[in-house]
Each structure stands twice: as C-alpha cells, then as structure tokens.
mmCIF file of C-alpha atoms in Angstrom:
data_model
loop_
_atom_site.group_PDB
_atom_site.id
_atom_site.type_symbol
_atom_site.label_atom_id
_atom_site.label_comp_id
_atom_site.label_asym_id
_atom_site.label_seq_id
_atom_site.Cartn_x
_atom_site.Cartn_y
_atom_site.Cartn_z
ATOM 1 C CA UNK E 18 17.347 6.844 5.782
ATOM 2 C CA UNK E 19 17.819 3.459 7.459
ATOM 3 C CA UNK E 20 14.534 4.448 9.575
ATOM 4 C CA UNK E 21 11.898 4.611 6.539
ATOM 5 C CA UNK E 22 10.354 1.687 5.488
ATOM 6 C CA UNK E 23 8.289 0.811 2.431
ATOM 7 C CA UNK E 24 5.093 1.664 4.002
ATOM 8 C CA UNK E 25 6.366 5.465 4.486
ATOM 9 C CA UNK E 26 7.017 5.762 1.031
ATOM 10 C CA UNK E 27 3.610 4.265 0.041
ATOM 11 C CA UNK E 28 1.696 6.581 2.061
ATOM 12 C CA UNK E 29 3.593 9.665 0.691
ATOM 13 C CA UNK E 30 3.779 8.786 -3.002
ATOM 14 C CA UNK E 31 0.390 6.815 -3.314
ATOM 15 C CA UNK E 32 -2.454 9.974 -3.136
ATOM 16 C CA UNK E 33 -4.860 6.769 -1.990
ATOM 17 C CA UNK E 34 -5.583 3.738 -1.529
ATOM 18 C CA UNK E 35 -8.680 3.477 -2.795
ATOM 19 C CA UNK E 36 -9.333 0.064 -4.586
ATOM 20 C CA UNK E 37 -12.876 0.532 -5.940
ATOM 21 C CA UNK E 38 -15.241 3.664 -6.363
ATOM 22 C CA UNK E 39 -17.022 3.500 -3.461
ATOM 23 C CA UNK E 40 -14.112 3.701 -1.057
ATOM 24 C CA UNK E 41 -13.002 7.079 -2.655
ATOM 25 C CA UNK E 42 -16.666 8.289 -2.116
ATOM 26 C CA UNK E 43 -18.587 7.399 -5.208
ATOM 27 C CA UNK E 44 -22.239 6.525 -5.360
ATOM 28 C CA UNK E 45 -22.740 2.825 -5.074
ATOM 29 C CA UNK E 46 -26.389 0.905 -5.659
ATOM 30 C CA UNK E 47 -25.006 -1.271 -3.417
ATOM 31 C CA UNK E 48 -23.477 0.431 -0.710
ATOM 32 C CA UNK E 49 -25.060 -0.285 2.269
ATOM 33 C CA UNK E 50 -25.303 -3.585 2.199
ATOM 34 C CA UNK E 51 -21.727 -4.336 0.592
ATOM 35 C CA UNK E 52 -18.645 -6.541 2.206
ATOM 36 C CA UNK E 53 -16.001 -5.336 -0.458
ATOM 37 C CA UNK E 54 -14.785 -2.464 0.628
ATOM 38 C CA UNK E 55 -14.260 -3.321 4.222
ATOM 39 C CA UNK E 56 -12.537 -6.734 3.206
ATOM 40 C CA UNK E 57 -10.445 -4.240 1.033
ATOM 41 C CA UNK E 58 -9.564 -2.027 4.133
ATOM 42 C CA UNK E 59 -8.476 -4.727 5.764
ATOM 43 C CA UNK E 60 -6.483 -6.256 3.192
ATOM 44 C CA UNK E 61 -4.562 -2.993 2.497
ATOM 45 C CA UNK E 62 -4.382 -2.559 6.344
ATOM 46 C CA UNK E 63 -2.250 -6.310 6.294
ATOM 47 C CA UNK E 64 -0.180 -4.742 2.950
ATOM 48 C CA UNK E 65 1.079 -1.801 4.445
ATOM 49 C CA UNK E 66 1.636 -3.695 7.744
ATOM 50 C CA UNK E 67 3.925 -5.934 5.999
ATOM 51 C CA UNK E 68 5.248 -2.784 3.984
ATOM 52 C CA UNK E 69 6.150 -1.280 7.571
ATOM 53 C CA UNK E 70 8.619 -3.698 8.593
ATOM 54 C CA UNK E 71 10.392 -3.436 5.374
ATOM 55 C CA UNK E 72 12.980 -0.543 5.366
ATOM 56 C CA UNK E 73 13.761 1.051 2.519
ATOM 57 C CA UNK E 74 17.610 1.269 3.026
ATOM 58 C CA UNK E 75 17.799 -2.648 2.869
ATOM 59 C CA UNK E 76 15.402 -3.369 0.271
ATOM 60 C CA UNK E 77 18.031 -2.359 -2.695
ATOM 61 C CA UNK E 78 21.440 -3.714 -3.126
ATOM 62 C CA UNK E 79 24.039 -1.676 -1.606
ATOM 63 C CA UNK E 80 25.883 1.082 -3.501
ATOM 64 C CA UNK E 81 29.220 -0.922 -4.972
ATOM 65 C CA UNK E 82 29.107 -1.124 -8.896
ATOM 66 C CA UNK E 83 26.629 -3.552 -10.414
ATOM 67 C CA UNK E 84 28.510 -5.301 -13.049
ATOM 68 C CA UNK E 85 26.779 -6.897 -15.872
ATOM 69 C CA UNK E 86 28.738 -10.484 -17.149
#
C-alpha cells in the first residue's frame, strides 16, 4: 500500500479526464484551430505529475483513534 500514490488511484477511479467535449471526441466548430484542449492536456499532465509523488499511505492520518475535544 505504501507504493500507490494519488495519481494511481486517479487513473483507476476517474473513467477520464476529459475536461471539455472535444477532448472526449465530440464535434467541435472550432476544432482545428483550437489551443484549449492541448493547454488542458498539459495541465492535467502537471496534476497527475504532482498526484504521482503523493502516496496514498501518507496522505491520511495514521490509524490511532481520532478523538474529537
């Protein structure tokens, strides 16, 4: 468990990362000519990059009681 990260568990539980339309494949007026959905790419690129070096195992508090004062 200490070996996944937050990025592993992205890419398994998210079915895609599709931010607008035309990344998932939907018609687009403006499609060939458009910046968005590569600056998109790139952006979620960065997010999951960041997301990689994050594992899971340390990103909660450990198991000992949680006590509420």
């Amino acid at each position: 468990p200490e070996a996944i990260t937050l990025g592993d568990v992205l890419r398994v539980t998210e079915p895609d990362f599709a931010l607008v339309g035309c990344m998932a494949g939907d018609w687009c007026l403006f499609a060939d000519r458009c910046q968005v959905p590569s600056a998109l790419d790139r952006a979620m690129q960065a997010f999951l990059e960041v997301a990689d070096q994050q594992a899971l195992a340390s990103a909660f508090p450990s198991n000992k009681a949680v006590h509420a004062d």
